[in-house]
Short mmCIF file of C-alpha atoms in Angstrom, two decimals:
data_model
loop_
_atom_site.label_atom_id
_atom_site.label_comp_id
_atom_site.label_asym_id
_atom_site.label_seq_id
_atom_site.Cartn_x
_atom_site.Cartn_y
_atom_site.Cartn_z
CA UNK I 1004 -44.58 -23.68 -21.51
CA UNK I 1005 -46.01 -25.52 -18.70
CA UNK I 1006 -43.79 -28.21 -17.10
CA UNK I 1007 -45.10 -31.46 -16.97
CA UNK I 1008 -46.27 -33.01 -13.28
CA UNK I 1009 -47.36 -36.43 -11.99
CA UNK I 1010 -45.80 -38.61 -14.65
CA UNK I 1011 -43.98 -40.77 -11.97
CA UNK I 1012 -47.49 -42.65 -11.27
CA UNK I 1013 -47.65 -43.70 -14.57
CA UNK I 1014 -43.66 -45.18 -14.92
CA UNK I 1015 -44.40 -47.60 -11.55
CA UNK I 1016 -48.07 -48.82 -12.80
CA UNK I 1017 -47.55 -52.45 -12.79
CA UNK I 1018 -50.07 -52.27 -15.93
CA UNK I 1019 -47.97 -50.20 -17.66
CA UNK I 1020 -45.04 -51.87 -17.13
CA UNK I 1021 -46.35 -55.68 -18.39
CA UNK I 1022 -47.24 -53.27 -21.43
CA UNK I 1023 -43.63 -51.88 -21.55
CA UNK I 1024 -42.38 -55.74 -21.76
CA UNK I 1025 -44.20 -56.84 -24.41
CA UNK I 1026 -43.11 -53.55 -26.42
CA UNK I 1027 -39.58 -53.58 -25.48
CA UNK I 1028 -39.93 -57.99 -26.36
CA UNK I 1029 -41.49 -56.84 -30.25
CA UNK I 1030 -39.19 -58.44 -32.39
CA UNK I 1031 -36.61 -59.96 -29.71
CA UNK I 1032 -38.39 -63.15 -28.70
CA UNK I 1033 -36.43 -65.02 -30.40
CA UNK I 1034 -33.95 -64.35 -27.44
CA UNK I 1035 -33.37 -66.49 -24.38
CA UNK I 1036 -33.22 -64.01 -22.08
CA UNK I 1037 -36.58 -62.06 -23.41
CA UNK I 1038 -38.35 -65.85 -22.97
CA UNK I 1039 -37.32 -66.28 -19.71
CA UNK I 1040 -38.65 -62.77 -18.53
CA UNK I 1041 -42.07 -63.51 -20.46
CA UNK I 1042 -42.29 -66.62 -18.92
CA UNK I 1043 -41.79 -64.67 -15.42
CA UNK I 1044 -42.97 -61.51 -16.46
CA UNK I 1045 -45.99 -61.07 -13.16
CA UNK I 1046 -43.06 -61.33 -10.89
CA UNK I 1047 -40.92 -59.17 -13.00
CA UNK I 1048 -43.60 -56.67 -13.39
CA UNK I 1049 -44.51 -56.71 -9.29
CA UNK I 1050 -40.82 -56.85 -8.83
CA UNK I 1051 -39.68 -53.63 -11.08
CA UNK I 1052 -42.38 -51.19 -9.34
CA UNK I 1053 -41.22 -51.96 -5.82
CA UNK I 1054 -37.61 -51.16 -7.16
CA UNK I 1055 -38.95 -48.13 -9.01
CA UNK I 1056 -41.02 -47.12 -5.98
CA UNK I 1057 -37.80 -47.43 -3.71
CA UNK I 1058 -35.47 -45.75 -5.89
CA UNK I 1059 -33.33 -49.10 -6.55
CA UNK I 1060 -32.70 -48.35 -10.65
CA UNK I 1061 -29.10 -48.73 -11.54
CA UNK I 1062 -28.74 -48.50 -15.06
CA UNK I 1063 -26.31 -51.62 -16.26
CA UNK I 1064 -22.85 -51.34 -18.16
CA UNK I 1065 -23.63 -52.29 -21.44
CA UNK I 1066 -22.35 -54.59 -23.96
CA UNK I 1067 -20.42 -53.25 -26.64
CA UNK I 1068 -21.42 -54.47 -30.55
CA UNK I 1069 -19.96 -53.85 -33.98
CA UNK I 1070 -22.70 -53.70 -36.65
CA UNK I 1071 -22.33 -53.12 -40.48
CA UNK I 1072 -25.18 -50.17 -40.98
CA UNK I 1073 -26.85 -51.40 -44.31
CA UNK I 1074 -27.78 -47.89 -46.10
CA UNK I 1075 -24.56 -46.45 -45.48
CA UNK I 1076 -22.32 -49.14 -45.41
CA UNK I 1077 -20.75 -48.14 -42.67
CA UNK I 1078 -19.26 -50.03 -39.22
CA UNK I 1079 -20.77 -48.69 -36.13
CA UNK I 1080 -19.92 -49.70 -32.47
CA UNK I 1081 -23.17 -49.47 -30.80
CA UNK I 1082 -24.24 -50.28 -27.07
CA UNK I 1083 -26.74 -52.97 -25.92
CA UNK I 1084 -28.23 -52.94 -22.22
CA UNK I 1085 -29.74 -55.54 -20.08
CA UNK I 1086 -33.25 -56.19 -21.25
CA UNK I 1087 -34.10 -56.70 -18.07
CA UNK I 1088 -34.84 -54.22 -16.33
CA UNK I 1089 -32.57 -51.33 -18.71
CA UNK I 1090 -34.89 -51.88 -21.83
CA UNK I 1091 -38.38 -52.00 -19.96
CA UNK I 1092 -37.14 -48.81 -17.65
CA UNK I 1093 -36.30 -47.26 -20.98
CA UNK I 1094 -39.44 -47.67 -22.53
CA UNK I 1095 -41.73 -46.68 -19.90
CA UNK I 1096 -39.93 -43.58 -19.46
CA UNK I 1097 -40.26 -42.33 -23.18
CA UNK I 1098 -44.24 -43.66 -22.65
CA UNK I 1099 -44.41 -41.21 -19.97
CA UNK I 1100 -42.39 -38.34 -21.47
CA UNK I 1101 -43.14 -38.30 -25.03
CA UNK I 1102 -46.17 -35.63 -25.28
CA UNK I 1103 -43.87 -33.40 -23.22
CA UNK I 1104 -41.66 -34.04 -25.97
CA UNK I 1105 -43.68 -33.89 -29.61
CA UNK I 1106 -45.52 -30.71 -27.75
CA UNK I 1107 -42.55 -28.38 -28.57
CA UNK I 1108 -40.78 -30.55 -31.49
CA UNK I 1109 -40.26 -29.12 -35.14
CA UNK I 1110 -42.36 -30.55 -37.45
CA UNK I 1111 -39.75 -31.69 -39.97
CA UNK I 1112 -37.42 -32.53 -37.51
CA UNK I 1113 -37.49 -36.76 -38.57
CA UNK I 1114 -35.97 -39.78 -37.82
CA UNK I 1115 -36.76 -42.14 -34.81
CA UNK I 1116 -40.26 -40.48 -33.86
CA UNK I 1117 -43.08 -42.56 -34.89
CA UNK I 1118 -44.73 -41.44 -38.16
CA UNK I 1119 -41.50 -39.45 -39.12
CA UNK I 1120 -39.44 -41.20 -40.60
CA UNK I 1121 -37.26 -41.18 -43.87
CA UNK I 1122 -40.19 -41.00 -46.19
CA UNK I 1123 -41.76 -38.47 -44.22
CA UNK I 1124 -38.87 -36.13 -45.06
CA UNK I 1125 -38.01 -37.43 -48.60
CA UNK I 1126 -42.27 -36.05 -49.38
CA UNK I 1127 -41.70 -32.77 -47.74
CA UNK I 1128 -38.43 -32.13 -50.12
CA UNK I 1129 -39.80 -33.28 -52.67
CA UNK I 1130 -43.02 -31.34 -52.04
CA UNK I 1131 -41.46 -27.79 -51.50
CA UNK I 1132 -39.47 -28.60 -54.96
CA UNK I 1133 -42.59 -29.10 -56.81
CA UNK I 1134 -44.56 -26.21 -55.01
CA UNK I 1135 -42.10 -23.21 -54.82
CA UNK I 1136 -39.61 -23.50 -57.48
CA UNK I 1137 -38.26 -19.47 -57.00
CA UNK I 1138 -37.73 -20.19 -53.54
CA UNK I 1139 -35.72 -23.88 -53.48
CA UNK I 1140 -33.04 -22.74 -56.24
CA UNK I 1141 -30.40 -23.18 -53.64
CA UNK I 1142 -29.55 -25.83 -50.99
CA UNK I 1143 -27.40 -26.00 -47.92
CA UNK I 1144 -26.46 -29.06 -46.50
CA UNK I 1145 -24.73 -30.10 -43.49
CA UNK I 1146 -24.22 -32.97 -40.75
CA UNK I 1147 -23.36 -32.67 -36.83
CA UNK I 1148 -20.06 -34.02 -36.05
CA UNK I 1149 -20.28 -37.68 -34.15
CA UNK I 1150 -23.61 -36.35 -32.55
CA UNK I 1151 -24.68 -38.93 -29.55
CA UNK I 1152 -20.83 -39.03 -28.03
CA UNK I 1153 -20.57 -35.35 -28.59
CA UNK I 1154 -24.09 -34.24 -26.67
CA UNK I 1155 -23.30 -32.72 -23.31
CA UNK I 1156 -25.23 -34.56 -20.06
CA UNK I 1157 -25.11 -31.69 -17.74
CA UNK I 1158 -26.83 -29.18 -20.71
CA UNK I 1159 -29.43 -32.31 -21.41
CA UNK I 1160 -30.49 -32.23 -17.85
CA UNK I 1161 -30.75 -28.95 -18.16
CA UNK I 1162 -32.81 -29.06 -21.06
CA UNK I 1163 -35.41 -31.54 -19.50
CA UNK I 1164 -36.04 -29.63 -16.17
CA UNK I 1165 -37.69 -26.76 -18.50
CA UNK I 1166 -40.11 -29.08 -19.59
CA UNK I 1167 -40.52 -31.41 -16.98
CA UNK I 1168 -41.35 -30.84 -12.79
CA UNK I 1169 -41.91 -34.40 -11.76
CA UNK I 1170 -38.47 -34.54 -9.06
CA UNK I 1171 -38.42 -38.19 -9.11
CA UNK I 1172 -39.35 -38.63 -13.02
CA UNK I 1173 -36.06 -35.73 -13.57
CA UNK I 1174 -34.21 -38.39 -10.84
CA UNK I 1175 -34.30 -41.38 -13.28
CA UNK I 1176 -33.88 -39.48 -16.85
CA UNK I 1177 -30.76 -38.36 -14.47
CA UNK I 1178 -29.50 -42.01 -14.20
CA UNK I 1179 -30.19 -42.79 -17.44
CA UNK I 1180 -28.37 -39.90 -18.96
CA UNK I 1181 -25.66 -40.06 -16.89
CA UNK I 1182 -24.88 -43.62 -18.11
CA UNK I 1183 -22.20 -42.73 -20.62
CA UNK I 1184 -20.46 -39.27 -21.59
CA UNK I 1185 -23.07 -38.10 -24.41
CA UNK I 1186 -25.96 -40.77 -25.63
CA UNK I 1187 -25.80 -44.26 -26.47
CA UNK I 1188 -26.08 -45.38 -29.62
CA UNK I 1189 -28.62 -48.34 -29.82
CA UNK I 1190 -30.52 -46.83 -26.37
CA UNK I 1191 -33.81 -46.30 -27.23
CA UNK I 1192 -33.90 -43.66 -24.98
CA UNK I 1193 -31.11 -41.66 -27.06
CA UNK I 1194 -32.77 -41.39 -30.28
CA UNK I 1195 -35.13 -39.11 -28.40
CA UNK I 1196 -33.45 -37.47 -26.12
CA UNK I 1197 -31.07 -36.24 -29.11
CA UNK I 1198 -33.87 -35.26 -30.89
CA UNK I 1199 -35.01 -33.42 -27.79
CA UNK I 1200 -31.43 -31.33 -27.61
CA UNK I 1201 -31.49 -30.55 -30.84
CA UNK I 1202 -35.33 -28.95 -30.22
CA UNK I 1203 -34.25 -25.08 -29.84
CA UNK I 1204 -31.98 -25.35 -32.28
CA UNK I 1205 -34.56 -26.18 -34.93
CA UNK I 1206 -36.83 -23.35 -33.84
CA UNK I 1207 -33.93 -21.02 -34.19
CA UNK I 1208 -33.25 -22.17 -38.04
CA UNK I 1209 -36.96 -21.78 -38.55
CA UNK I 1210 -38.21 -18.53 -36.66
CA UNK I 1211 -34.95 -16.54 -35.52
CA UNK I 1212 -32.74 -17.37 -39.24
CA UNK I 1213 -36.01 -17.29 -40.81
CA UNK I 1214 -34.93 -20.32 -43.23
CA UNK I 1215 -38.92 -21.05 -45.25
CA UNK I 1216 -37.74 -24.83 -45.78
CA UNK I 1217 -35.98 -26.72 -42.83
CA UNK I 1218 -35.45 -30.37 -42.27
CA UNK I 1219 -33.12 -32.49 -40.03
CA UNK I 1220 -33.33 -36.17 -40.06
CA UNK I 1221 -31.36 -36.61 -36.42
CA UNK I 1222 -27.51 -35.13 -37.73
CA UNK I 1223 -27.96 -34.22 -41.23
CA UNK I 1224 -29.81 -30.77 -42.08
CA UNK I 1225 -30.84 -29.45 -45.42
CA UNK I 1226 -32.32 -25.45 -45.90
CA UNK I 1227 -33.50 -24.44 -49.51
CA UNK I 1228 -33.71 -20.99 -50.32
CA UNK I 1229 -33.34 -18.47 -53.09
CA UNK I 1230 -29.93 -17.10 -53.19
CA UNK I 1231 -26.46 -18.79 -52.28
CA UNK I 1232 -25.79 -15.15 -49.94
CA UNK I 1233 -28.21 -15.74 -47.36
CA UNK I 1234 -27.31 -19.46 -47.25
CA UNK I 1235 -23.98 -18.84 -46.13
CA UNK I 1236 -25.02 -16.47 -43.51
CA UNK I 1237 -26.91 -19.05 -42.08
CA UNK I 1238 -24.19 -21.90 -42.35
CA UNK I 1239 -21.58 -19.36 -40.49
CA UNK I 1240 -24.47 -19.01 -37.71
CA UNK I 1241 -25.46 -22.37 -37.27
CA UNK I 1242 -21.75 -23.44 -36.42
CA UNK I 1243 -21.55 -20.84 -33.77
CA UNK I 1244 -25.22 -21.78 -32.36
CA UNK I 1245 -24.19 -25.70 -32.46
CA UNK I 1246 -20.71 -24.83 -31.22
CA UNK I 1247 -22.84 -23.20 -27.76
CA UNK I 1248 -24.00 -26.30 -27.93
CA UNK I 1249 -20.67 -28.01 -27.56
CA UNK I 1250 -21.18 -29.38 -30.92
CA UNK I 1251 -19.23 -29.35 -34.01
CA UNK I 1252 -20.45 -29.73 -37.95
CA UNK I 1253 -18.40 -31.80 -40.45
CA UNK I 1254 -16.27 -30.01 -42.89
CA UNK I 1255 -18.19 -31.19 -45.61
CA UNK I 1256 -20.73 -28.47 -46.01
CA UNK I 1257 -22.12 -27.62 -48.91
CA UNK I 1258 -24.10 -24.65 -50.42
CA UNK I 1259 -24.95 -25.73 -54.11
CA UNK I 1260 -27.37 -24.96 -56.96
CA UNK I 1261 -30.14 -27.57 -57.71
CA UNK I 1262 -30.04 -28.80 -60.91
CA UNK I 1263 -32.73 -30.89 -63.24
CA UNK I 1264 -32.14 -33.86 -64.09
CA UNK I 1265 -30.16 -34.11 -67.70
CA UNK I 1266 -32.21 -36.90 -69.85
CA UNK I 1267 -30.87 -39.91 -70.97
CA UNK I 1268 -28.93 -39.88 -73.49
CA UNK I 1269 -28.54 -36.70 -73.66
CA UNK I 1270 -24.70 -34.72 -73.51
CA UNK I 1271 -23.86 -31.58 -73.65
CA UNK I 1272 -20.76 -29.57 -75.24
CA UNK I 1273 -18.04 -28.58 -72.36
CA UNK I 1274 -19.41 -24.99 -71.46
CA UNK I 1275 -22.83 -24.95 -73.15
CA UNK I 1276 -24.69 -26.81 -70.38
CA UNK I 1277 -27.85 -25.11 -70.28
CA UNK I 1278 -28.68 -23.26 -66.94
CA UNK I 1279 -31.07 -25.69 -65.33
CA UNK I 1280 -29.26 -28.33 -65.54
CA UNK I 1281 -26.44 -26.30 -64.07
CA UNK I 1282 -25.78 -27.56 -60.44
CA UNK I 1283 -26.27 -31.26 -58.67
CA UNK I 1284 -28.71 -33.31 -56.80
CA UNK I 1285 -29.62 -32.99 -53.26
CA UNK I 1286 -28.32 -36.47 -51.81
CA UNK I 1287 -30.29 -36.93 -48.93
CA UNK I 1288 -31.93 -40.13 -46.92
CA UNK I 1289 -31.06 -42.44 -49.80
CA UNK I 1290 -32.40 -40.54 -52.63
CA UNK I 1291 -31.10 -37.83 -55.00
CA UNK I 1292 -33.64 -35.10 -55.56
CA UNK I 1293 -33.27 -33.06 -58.56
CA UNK I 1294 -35.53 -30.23 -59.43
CA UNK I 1295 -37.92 -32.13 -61.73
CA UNK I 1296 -37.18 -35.73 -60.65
CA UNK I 1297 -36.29 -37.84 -57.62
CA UNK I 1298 -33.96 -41.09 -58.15
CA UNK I 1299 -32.29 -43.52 -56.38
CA UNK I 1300 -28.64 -43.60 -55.13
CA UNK I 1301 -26.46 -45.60 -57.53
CA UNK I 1302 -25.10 -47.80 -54.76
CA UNK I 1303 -28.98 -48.47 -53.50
CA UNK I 1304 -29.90 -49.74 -57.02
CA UNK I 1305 -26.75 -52.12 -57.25
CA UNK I 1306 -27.68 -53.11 -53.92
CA UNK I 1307 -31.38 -53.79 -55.34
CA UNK I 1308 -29.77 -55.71 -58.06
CA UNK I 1309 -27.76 -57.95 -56.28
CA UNK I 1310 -30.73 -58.74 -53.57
CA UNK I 1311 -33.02 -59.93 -56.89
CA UNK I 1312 -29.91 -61.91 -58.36
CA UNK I 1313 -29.16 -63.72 -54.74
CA UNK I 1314 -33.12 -64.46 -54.79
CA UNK I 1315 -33.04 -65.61 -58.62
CA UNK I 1316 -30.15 -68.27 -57.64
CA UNK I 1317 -31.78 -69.64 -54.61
CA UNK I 1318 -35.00 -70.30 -56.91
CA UNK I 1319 -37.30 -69.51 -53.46
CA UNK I 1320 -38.09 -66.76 -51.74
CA UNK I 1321 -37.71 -66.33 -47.77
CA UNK I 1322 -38.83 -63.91 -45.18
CA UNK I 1323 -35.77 -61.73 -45.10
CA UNK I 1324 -35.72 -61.42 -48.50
CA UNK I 1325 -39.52 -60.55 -49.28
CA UNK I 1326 -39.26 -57.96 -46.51
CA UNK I 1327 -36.27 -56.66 -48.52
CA UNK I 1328 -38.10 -56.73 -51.39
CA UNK I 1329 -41.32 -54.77 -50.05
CA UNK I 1330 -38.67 -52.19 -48.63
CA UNK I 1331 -37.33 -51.57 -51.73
CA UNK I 1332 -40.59 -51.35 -53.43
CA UNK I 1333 -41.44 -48.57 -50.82
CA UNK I 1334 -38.13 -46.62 -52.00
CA UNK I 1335 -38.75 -46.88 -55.74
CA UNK I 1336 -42.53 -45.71 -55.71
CA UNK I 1337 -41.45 -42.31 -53.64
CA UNK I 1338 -38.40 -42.15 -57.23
CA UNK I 1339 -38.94 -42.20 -59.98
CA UNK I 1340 -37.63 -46.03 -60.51
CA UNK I 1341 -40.75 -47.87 -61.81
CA UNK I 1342 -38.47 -49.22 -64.99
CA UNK I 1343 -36.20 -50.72 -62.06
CA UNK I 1344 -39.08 -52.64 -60.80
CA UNK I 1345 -40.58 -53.93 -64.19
CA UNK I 1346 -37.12 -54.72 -65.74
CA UNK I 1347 -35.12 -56.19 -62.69
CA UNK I 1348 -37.62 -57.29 -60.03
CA UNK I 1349 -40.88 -58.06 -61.38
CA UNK I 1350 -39.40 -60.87 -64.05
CA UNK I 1351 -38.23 -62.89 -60.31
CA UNK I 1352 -40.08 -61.81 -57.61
CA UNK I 1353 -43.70 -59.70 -57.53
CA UNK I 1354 -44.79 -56.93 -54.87
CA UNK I 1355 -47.24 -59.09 -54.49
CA UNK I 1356 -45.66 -62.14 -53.49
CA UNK I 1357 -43.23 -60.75 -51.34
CA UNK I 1358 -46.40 -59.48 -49.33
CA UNK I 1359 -47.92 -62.95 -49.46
CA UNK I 1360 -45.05 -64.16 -48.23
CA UNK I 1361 -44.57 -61.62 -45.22
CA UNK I 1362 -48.25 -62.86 -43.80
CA UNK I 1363 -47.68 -65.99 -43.88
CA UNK I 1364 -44.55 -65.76 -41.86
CA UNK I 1365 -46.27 -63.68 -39.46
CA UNK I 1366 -50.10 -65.91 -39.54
CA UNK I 1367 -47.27 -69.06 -38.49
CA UNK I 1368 -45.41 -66.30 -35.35
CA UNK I 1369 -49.24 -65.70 -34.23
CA UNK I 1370 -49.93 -69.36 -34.11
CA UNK I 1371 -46.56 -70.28 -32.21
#
């Protein structure tokens, strides 16, 4: 592959970088310090390219936070830089680098890469279920150990100089990188550059291990195939390539059958399950698919519940919550949940005027 040249041009463009602000500000203006650098942002912008231009980036310590992650439930410690100039060096870079990086990507490699995110990989499982039933009897499913603090800088670099030539553009993904031992999570530069490490990897499931239906969303991976054998082959050889990698995979593995869904109402005597509904769900980015159906985790529909309850109380509904409720809507209609919708939802709040309610917040931002 030929290693990308003359990128470093387009990272000290003071164009490009008044475009970086108001992409790194999306969402954050709400934020003194992002006002303060919008109000100032042609100095700013003149200011960052001489600093660029004379080598004068030093990436910030960053603030540590403790967030609550809402699908998982789950407290992560995550890092925050400076948003000026961290954030707007961090975006510019990925601007530059990014076709270098979807040229040799996987194409079900999801999660944090625009247009490829959870729903992209829920349709492609659900897809090769519908579509090749011999082949997807089987599933393997695994998850890289504490991935970002775990990836190793010096094999990163590494990494990047095979796809990259640009000396200076290598000299500030160096900086970057070098921030922290392993990637920081809540850098947008991280989500891609893990993403990026994990890049041979996925082209050795696919081409060398020869697995017909492959995707990773970031740390989890599922395979289907048609035998539990050949599964665990592949498991016992993905450790050892990850482990190379100076990775590690949670001991929570699993190589199971994939069952159909058992109707409601429906039980079966101990021992005379019938075969096809022998075997579980595949759990996997907040749905459950089953050979014949797709639903929704238990703990995402008592979350559902409790959202259209909280909005039933308040008797109005607000711009958090109509987001919420046009988020869930976008989970049901890829399950199969539409009795959720018309027997919990639809009697407080409408699709529709959760929608209505989204434009108008954003018609009054535009205005402001």
């Amino acid at each position: 592959m030929k290693r990308a040249n003359n990128l470093w041009p387009q990272i000290i463009s003071p164009t490009n970088i008044d475009i970086a602000l108001t992409q790194a500000a999306r969402h954050k203006t709400h934020r003194r310090d992002v006002q303060s650098c919008i109000k100032s942002r042609d100095v700013l912008t003149r200011q960052l390219a001489i600093d660029l231009k004379r080598g004068n980036f030093t990436p910030c310590q960053p603030k540590e936070m403790i967030i609550f992650d809402g699908p998982t439930g789950k407290q992560r410690t995550i890092l925050k830089p400076r948003f000026y100039p961290d954030q707007l060096v961090h975006q510019l870079l990925i601007t530059a680098i990014e076709p270098s990086l979807m040229r040799g990507m996987y194409q079900y490699s999801c999660g944090s890469i625009p247009k490829r995110g959870a729903s992209y990989g829920q349709k492609a499982v659900r897809k090769w279920l519908d579509n090749d039933p011999r082949n997807t009897k089987y599933c393997l499913k695994m998850d890289v150990s504490k991935f970002y603090p775990s990836i190793d800088n010096e094999n990163l670099k590494r990494k990047f100089r095979t796809i990259i030539k640009d000396k200076k553009v290598l000299w500030l993904i160096d900086r970057i990188v070098d921030t922290q031992q392993g990637q920081a999570i809540g850098y947008y530069t991280s989500q891609w550059f893990a993403n990026f490490y994990l890049q041979d990897f996925d082209h050795y499931v696919k081409e060398k291990l020869g697995a017909k239906y492959y995707v990773r969303y970031v740390d989890d991976l599922v395979i289907l195939g048609q035998n539990k054998k050949t599964l665990h082959k592949m498991r016992e050889r993905i450790t050892a390539y990850l482990a190379n990698e100076g990775l590690t995979t949670k001991p929570n593995w699993q190589v199971f059958k994939i069952a159909k869904l058992t109707p409601s109402g429906t039980h079966f005597k101990r021992g005379q399950t019938p075969n096809e509904y022998r075997g579980r769900a595949i759990d996997f980015l907040g749905l459950k698919f089953y050979r014949d159906n797709t639903t929704l985790r238990r703990k995402n529909v008592l979350r559902i519940k409790r959202r259209v309850k909280k909005i039933n109380r308040k008797g109005e509904l607000n711009f958090h919550d109509a987001c919420a409720i046009v988020s869930y809507h976008g989970w049901m209609t890829r399950s199969n949940s539409k009795h959720l919708y018309i027997t919990h939802i639809k009697p407080v709040v409408t699709i529709g005027e959760a929608k209505r309610r989204i434009r108008h917040e954003s018609l009054r931002k535009n205005r402001e």
